[in-house]
Coordinates of C-alpha atoms and ligand atoms in Angstrom, one line a residue:
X15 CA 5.8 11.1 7.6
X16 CA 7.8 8.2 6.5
X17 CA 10.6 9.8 5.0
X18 CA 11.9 10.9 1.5
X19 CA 13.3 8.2 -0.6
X20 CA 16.3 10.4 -1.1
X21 CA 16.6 10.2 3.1
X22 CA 16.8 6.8 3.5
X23 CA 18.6 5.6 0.2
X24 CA 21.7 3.7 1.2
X25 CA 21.0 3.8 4.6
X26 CA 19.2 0.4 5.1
X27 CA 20.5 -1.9 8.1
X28 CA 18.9 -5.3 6.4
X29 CA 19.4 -6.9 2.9
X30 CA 16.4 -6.3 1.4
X31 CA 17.2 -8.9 -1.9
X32 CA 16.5 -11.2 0.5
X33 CA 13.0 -9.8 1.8
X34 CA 9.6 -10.9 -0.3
X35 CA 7.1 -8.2 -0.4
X36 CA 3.2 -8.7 -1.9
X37 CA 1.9 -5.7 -3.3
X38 CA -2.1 -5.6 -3.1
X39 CA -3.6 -3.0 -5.4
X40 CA -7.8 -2.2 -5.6
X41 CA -8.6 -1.4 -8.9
X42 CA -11.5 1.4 -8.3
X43 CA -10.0 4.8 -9.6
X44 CA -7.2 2.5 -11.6
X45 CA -5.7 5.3 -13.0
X46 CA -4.6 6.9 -9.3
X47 CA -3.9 3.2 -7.4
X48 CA -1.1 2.4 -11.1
X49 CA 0.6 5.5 -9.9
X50 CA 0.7 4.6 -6.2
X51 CA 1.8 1.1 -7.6
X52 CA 4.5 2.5 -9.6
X53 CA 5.6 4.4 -6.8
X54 CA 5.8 1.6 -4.0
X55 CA 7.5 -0.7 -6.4
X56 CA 10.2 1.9 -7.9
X57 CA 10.4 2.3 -3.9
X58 CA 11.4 -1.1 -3.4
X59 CA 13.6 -1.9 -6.5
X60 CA 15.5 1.5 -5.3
X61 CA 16.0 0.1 -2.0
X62 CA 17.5 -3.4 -2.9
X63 CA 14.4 -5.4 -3.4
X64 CA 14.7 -7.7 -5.9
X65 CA 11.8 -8.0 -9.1
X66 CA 11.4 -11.4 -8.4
X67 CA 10.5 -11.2 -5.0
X68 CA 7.4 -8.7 -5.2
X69 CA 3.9 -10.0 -5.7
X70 CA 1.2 -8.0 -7.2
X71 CA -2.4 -8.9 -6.4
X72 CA -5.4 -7.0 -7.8
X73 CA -8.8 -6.6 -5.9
X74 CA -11.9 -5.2 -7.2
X75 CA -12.0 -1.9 -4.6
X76 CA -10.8 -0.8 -1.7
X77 CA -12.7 -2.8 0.8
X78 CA -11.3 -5.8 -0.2
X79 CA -8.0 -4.8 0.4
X80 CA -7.9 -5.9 3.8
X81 CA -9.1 -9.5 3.3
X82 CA -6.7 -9.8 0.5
X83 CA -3.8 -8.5 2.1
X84 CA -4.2 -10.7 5.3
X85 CA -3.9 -13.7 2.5
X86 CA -0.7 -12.3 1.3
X87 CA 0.5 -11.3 5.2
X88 CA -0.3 -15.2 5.6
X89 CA 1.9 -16.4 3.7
X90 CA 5.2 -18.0 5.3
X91 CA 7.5 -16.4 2.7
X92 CA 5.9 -13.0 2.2
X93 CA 7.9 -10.5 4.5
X94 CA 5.7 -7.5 4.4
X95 CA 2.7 -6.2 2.2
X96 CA 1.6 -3.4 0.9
X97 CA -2.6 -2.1 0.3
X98 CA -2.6 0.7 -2.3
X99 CA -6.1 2.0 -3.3
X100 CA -8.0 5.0 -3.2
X101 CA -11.6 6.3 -1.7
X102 CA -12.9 9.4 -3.5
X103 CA -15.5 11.2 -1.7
X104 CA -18.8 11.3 -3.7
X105 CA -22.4 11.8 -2.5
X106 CA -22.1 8.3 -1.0
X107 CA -21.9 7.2 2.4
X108 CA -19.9 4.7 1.1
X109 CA -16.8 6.8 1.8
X110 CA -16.8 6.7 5.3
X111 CA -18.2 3.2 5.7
X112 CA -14.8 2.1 3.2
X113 CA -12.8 4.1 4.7
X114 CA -13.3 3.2 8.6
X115 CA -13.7 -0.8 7.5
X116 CA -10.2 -0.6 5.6
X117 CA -8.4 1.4 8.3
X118 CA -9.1 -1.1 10.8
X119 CA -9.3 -3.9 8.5
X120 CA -5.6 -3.0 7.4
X121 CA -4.9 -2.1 11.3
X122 CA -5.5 -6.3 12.5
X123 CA -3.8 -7.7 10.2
X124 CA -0.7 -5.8 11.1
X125 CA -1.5 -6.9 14.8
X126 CA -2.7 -10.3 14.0
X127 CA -0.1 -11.8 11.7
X128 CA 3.0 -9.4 13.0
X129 CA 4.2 -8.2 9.7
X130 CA 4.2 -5.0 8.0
X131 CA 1.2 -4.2 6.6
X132 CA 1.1 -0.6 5.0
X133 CA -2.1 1.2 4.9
X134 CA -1.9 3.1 0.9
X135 CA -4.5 4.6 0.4
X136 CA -5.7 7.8 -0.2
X137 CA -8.9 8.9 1.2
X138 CA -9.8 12.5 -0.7
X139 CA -12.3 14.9 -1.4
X140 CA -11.8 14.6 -5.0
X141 CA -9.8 13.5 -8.2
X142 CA -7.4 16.8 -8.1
X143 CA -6.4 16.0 -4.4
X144 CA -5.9 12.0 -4.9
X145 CA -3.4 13.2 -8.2
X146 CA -1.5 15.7 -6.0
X147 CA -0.6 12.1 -4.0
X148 CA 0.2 9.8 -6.5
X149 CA 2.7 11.4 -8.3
X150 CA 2.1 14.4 -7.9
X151 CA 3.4 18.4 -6.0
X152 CA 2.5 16.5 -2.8
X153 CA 4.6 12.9 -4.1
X154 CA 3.5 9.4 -3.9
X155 CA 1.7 7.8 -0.6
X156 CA 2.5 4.4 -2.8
X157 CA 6.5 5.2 -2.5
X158 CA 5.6 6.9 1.2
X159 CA 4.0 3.2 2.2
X160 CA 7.0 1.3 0.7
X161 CA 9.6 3.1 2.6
X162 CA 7.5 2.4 5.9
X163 CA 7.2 -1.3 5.5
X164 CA 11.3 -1.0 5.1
X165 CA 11.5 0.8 8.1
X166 CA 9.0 -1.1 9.7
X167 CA 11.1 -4.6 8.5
X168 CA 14.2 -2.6 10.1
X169 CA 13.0 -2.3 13.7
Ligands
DLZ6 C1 -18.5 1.1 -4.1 C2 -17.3 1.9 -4.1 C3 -17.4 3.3 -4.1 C4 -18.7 4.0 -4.2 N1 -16.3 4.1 -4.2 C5 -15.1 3.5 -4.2 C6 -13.9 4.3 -4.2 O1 -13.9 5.5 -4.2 N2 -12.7 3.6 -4.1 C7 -12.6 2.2 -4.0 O2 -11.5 1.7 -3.9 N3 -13.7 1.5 -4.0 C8 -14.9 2.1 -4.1 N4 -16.1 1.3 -4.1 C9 -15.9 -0.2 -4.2 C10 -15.7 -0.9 -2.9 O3 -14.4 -0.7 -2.4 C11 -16.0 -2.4 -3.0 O4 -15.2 -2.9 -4.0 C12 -17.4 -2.7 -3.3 O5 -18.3 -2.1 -2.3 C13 -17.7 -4.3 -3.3 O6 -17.3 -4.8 -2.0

């Protein structure tokens, strides 16, 4: 797990008002990927990020996160990036065929470009499980993926 906010407030070896970060959010099941969004960015601004240096990008779904995030990873200025989105199972094999292309997809560009590249997004069985993660009794995989580009920005 990538740690509490609470356990790594204050405890940051790098200035992050200096770091840019591009926050890449798909807009399928908007009303879950907002609350990841809030919670990355509240993340960030708690941490020492300034406003001016985050980015927020919208793509239509989930698959395109990872072309849109290498765009953002590409850029000389942009530090570290984060994909927030959210694949709800439904009598589709789209599910696994999203979920397996965005993994990976998310997983190069991380290797490719050598930045951060956080990998937000939730992959449930339904609309009650995705809640419990964005805000939720089980928190916020968008705050969760904020504190790991940190840490990853750290090493
Ligand atoms: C098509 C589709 C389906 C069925 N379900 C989701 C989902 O649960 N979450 C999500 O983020 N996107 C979904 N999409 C849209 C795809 O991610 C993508 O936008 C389209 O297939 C067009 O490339």
């Amino acid at each position: 797990m990538a740690g509490t906010l609470k356990s790594v407030l204050g405890k940051s070896k790098i200035n992050l008002s200096k770091k840019k970060f591009a926050i890449v959010v798909a807009e399928w099941n908007e009303e879950i990927t907002e609350s990841l969004f809030l919670g990355a960015y509240d993340a960030l601004i708690s941490l020492g990020a300034k406003k001016s240096n985050i980015i927020r990008k919208n793509v239509p779904g989930s698959f395109e996160l990872p072309l849109a995030s290498l765009w953002m990873a590409e850029k000389k200025e942009v530090d570290a990036v984060i994909a927030l989105g959210c694949v709800i199972q439904g009598d589709t094999p789209h599910f696994d065929y999203i979920c397996q292309a965005v993994a990976l997809g998310i997983m190069e560009i991380n290797l490719s470009t050598r930045k951060p590249v956080a990998f937000g997004v939730l992959t449930t069985l339904d609309k009650k499980q995705a809640l419990a993660r964005a805000g939720g009794k089980l928190g916020n995989k968008g705050e969760e993926a904020a504190i790991t580009v940190v840490k990853m920005l750290e090493i």
